[in-house]
PDB file of C-alpha atoms in Angstrom:
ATOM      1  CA  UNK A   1      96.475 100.402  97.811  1.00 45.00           C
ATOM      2  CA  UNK A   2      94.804  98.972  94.682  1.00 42.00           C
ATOM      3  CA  UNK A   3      96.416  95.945  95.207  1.00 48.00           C
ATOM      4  CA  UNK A   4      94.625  95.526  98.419  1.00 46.00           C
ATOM      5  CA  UNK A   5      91.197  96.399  96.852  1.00 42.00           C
ATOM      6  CA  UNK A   6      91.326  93.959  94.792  1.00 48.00           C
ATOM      7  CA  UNK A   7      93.384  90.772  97.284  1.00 47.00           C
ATOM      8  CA  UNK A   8      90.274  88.309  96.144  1.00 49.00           C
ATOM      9  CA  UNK A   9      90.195  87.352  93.013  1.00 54.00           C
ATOM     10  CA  UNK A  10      89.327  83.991  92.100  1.00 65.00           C
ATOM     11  CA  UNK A  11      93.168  82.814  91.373  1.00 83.00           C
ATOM     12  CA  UNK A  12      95.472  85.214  93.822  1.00 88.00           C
ATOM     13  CA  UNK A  13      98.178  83.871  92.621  1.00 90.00           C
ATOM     14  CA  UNK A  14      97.279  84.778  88.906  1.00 87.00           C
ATOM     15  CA  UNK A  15      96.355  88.026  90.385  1.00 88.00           C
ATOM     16  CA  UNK A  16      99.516  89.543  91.230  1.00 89.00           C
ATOM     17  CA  UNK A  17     100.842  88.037  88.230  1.00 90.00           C
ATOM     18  CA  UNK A  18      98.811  90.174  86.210  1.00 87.00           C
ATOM     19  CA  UNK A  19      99.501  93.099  88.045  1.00 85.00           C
ATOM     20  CA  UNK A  20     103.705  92.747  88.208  1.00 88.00           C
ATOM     21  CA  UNK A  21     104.206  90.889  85.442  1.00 88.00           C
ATOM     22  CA  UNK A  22     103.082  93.106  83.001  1.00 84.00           C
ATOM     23  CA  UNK A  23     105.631  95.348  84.912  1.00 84.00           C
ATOM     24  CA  UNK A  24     108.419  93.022  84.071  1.00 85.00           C
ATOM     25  CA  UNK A  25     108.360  91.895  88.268  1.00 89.00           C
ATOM     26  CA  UNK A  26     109.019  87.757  88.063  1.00 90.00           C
ATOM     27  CA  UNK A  27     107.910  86.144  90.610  1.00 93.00           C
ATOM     28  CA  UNK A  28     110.685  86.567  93.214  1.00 94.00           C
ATOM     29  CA  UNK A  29     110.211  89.926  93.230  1.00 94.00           C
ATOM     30  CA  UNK A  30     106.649  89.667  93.650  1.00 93.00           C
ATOM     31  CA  UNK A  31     107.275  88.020  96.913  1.00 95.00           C
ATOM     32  CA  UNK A  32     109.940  89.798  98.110  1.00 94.00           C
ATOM     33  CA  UNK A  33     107.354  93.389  97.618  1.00 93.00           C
ATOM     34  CA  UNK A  34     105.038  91.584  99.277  1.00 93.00           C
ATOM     35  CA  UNK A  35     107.593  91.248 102.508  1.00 92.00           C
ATOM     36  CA  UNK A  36     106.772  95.210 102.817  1.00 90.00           C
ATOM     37  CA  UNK A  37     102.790  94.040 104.071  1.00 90.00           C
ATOM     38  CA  UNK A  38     105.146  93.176 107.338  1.00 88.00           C
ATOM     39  CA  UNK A  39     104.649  97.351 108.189  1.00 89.00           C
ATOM     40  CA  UNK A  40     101.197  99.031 108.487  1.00 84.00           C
ATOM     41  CA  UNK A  41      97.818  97.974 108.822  1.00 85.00           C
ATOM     42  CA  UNK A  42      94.753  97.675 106.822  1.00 84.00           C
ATOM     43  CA  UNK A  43      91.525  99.506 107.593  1.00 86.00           C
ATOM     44  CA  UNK A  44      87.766  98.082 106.552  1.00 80.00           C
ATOM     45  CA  UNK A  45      86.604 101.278 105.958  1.00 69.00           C
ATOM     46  CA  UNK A  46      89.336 102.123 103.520  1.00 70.00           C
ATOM     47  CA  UNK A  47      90.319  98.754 101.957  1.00 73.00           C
ATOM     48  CA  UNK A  48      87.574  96.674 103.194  1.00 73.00           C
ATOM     49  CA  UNK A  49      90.086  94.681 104.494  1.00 78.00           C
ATOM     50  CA  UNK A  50      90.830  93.926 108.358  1.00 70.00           C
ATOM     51  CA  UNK A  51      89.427  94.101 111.463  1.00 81.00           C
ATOM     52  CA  UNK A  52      88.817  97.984 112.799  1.00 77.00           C
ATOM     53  CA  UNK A  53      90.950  97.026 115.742  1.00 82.00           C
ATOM     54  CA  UNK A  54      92.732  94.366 117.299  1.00 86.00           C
ATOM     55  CA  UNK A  55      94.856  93.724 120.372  1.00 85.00           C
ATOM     56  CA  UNK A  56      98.174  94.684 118.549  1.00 89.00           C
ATOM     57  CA  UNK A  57      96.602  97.793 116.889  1.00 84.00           C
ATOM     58  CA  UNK A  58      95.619  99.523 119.994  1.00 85.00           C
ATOM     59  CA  UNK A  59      97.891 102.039 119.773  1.00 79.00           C
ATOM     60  CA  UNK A  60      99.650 104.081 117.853  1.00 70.00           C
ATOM     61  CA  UNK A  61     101.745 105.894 116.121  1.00 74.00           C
ATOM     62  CA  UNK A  62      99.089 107.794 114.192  1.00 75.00           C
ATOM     63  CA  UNK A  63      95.579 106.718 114.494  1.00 79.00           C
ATOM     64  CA  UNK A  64      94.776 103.843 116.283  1.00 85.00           C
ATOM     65  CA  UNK A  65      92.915 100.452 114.338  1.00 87.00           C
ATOM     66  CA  UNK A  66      92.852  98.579 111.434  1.00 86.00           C
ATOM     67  CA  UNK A  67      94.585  95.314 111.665  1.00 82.00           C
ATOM     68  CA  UNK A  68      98.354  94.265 111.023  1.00 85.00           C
ATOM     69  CA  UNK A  69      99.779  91.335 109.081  1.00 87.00           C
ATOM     70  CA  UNK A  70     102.400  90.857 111.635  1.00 88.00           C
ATOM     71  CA  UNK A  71     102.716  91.580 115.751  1.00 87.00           C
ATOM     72  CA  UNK A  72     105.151  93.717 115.362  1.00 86.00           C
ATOM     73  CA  UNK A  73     104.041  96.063 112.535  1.00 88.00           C
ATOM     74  CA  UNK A  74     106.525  98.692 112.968  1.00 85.00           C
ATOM     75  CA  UNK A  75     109.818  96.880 112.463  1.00 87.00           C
ATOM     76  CA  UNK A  76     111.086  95.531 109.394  1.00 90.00           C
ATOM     77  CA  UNK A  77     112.038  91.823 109.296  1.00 92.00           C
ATOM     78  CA  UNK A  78     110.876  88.706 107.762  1.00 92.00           C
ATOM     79  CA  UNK A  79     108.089  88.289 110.578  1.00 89.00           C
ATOM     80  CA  UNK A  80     105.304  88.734 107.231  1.00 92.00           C
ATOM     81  CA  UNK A  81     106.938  85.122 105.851  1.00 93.00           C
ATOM     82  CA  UNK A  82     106.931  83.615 109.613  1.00 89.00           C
ATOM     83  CA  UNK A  83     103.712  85.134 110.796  1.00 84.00           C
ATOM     84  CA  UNK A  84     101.652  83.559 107.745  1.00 84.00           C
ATOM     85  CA  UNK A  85     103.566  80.093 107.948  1.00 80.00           C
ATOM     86  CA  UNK A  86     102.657  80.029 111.306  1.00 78.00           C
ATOM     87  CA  UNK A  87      99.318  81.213 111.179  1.00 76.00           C
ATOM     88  CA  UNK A  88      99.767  82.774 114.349  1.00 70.00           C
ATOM     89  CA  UNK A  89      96.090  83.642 115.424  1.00 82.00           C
ATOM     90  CA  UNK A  90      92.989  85.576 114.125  1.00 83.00           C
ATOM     91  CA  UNK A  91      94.350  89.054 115.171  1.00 85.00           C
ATOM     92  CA  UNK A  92      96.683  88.637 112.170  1.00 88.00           C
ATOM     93  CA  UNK A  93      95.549  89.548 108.620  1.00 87.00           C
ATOM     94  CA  UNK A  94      96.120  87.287 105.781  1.00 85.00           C
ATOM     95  CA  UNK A  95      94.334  88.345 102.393  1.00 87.00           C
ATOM     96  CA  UNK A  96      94.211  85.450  99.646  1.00 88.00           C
ATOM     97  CA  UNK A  97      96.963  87.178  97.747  1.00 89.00           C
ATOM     98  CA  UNK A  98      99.358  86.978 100.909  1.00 90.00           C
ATOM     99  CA  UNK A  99      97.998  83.354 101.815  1.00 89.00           C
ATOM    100  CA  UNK A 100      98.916  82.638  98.000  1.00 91.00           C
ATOM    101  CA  UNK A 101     102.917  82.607  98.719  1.00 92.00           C
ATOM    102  CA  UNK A 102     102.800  79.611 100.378  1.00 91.00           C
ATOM    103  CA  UNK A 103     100.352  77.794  98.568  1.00 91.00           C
ATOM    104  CA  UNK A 104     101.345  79.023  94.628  1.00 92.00           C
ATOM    105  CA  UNK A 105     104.199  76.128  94.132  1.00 91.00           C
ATOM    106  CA  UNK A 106     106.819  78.623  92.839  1.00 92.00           C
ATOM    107  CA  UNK A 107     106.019  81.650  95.164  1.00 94.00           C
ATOM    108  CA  UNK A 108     106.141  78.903  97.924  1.00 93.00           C
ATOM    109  CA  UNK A 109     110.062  78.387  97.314  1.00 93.00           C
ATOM    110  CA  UNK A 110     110.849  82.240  97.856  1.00 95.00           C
ATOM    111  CA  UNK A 111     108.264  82.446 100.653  1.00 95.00           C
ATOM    112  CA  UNK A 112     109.998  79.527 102.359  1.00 94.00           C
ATOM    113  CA  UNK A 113     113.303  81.044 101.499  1.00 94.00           C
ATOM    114  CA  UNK A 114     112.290  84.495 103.176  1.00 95.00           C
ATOM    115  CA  UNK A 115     110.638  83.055 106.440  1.00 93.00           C
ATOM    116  CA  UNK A 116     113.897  81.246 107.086  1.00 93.00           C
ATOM    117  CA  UNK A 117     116.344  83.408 105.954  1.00 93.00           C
ATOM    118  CA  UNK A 118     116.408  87.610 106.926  1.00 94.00           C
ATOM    119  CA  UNK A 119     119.400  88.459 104.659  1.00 94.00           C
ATOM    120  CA  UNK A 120     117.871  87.211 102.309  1.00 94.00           C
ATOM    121  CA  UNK A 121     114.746  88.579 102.652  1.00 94.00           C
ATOM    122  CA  UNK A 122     116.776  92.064 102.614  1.00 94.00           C
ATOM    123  CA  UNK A 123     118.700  91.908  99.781  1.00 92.00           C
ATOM    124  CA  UNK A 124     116.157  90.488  97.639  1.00 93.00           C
ATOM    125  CA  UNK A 125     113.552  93.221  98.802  1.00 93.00           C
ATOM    126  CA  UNK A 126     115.779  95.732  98.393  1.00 91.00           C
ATOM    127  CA  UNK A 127     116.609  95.505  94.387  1.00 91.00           C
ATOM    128  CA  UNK A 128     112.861  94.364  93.973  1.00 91.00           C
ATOM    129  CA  UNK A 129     111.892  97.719  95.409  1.00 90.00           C
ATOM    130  CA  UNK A 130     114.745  99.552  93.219  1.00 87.00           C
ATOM    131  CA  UNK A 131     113.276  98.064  90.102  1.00 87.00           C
ATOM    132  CA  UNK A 132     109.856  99.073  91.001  1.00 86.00           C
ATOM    133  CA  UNK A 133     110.755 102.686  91.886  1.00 83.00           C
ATOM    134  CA  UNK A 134     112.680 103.377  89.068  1.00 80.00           C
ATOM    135  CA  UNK A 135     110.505 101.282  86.368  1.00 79.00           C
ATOM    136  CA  UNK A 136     110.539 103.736  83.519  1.00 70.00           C
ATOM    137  CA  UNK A 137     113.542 105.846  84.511  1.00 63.00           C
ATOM    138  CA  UNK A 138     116.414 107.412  82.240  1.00 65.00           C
ATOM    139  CA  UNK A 139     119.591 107.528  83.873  1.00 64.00           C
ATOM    140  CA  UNK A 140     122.303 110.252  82.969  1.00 67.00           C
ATOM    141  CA  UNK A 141     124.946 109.045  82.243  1.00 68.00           C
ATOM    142  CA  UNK A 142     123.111 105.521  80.318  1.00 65.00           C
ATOM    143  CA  UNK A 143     125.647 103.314  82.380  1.00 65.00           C
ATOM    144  CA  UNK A 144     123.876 104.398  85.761  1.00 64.00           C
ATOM    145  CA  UNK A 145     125.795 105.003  89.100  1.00 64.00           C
ATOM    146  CA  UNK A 146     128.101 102.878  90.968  1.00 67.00           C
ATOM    147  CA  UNK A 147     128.434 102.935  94.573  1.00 64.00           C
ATOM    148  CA  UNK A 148     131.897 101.873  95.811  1.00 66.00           C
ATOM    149  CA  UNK A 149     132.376 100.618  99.321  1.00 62.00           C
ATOM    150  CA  UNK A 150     129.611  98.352  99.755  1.00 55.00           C
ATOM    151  CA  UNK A 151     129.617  94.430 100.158  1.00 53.00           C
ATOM    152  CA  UNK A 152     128.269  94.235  96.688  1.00 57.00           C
ATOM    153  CA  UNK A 153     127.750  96.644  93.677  1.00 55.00           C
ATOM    154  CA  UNK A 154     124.928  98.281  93.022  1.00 55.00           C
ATOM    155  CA  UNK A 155     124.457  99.073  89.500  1.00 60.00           C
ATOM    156  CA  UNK A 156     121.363 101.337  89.389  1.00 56.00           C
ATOM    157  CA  UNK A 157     121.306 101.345  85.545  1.00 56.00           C
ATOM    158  CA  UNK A 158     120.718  97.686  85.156  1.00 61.00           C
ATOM    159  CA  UNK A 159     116.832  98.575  86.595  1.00 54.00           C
ATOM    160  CA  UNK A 160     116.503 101.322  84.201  1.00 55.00           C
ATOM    161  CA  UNK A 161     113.868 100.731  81.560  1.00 53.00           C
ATOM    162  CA  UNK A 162     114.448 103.627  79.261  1.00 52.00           C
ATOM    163  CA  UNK A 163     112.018 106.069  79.685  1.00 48.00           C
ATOM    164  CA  UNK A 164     111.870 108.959  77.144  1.00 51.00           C
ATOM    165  CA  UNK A 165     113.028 112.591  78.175  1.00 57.00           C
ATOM    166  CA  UNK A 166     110.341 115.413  78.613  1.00 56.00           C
ATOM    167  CA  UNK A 167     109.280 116.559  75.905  1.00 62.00           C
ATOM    168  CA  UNK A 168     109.785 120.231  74.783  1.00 70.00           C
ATOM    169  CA  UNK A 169     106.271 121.194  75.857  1.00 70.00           C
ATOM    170  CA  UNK A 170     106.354 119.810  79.632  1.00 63.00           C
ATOM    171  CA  UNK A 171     110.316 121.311  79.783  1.00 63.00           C
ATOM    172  CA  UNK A 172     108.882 125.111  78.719  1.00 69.00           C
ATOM    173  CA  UNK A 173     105.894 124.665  81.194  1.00 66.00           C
ATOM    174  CA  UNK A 174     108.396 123.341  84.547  1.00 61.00           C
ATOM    175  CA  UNK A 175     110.439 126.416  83.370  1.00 67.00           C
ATOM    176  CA  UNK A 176     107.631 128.632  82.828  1.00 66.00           C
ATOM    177  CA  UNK A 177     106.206 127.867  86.516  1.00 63.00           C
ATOM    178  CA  UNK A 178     109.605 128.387  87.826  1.00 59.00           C
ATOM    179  CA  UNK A 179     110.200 131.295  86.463  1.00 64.00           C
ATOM    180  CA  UNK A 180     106.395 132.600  87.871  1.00 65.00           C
ATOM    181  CA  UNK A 181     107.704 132.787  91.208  1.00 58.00           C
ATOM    182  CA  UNK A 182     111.129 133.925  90.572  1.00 59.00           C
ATOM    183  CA  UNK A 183     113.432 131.598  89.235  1.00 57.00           C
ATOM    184  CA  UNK A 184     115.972 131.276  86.474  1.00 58.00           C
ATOM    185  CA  UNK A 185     118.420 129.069  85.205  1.00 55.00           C
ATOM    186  CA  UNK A 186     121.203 131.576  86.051  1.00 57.00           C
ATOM    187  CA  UNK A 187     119.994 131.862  89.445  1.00 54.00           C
ATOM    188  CA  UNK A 188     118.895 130.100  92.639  1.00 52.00           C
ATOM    189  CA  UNK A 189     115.375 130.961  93.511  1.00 51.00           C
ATOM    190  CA  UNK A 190     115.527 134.005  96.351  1.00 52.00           C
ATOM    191  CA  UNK A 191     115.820 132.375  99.664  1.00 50.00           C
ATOM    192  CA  UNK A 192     112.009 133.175 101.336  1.00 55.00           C
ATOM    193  CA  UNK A 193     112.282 133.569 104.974  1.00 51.00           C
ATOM    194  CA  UNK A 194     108.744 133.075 105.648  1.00 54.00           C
ATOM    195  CA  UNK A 195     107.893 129.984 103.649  1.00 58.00           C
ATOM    196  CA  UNK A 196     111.022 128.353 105.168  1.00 60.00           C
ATOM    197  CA  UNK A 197     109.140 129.349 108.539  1.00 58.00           C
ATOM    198  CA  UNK A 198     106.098 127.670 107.339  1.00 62.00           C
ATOM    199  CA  UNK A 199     107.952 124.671 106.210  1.00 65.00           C
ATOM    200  CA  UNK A 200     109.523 124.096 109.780  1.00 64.00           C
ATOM    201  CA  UNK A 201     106.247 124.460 111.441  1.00 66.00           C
ATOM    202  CA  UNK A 202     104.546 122.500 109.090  1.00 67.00           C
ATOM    203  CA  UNK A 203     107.305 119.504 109.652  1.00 67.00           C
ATOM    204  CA  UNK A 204     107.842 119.797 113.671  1.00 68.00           C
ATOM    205  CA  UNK A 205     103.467 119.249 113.648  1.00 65.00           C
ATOM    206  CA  UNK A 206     104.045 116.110 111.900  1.00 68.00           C
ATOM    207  CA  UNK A 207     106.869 114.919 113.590  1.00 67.00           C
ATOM    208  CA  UNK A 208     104.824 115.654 117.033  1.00 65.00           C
ATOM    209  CA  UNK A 209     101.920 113.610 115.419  1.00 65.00           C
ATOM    210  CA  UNK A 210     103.649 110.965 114.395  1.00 66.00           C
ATOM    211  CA  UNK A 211     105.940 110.315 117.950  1.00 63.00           C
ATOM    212  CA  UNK A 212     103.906 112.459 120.341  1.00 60.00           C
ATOM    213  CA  UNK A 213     102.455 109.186 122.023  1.00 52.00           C
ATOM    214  CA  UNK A 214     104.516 106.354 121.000  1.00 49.00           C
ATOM    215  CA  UNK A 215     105.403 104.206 123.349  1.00 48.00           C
ATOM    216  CA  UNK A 216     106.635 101.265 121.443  1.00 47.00           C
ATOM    217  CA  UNK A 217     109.996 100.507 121.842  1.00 45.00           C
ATOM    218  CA  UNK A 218     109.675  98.656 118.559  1.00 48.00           C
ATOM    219  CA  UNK A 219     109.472 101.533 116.032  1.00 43.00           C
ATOM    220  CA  UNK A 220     113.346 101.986 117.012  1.00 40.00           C
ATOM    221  CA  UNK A 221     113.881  98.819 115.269  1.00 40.00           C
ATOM    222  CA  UNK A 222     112.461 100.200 111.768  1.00 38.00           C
TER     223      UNK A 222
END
């Protein structure tokens, strides 16, 4: 990602400033979205970032290389936070921007925070990400949705920014499209046997790339 391309700048830590405050991301949330590095890899030839492989890379899912931030790059925790405290070994990648959390005085409090504290991590990740995702977005009705039955609320409006609606033009050219290949507003599109066909192949050749030849028992844990 771009932010990747670009983890060396002279000041990291006024680097992803720039990029999430401008956003309106403070600097909680930057480290929280930063907890997501603890999935995937990088790739030099992509990012030019990372070793092409290393010992914990060797396999897959997917295609095999690049090199992880954490050991176990398939499973969600707080090993990110841990893995960079700790400074585990060389097989590990740690751009400036993600060494940055725990030098950066006020990241350092949140990184601290996350490498101690899972929960935490999670809920804090979680409503970082929601903000993120729906920076921009117009909910119907303004007050959002409420979703009862949880531990705690969660008030999807309050990460609403107020984006405009569609404007007339980009509304008559959806419906225009739709209507191309047989749609209407008084009626579901005609159910098309042989797309759906295509559709299911299409997904069951994915699925078979993506778990054909795991074998770690850690992508359960994602």
């Amino acid at each position: 990602n771009m932010l990747c391309l670009d983890a060396g700048p002279p000041s990291p830590a006024d680097h992803l400033r720039d990029v999430f405050y401008r956003m309106g991301l403070d600097d909680k949330e930057i480290v929280a979205l930063s907890g997501a590095h603890t999935l995937g890899r990088a790739r030099p030839d992509r990012s030019g970032w990372g070793k092409p492989e290393t010992k914990y890379t060797k396999t897959g899912p997917g295609e095999a290389g690049g090199q992880s931030w954490t050991v176990k790059w398939l499973k969600f925790d707080n090993s990110y936070f841990k893995d960079i405290k700790e400074k585990r070994d060389d097989d590990l990648l740690v751009l400036p921007t993600d060494a940055a959390l725990f030098e950066d005085p006020s990241f350092k409090n949140y990184a601290e925070k996350y490498a101690e504290d899972v929960a935490a991590f999670f809920k804090d990740y979680a409503e970082a990400h929601a903000k993120l995702s729906n920076l921009g977005a117009k909910f119907d009705p303004p007050e959002g949705i409420v979703i009862e039955n949880v531990p705690e609320k969660f008030v999807a409006a309050k990460y609403s920014t107020g984006k405009k609606e569609l404007s007339d033009s980009m509304k008559k050219k959806i419906r225009a499209e739709y209507e191309a290949i047989g749609g209407s507003p008084d009626k579901p599109l005609p159910t098309n046997y042989f797309l759906n066909i295509i559709i299911a192949i299409g997904v069951l050749v994915l699925l078979s790339t993506l778990f054909g030849g795991n074998n770690n028992s850690d992508f359960s844990g994602f």
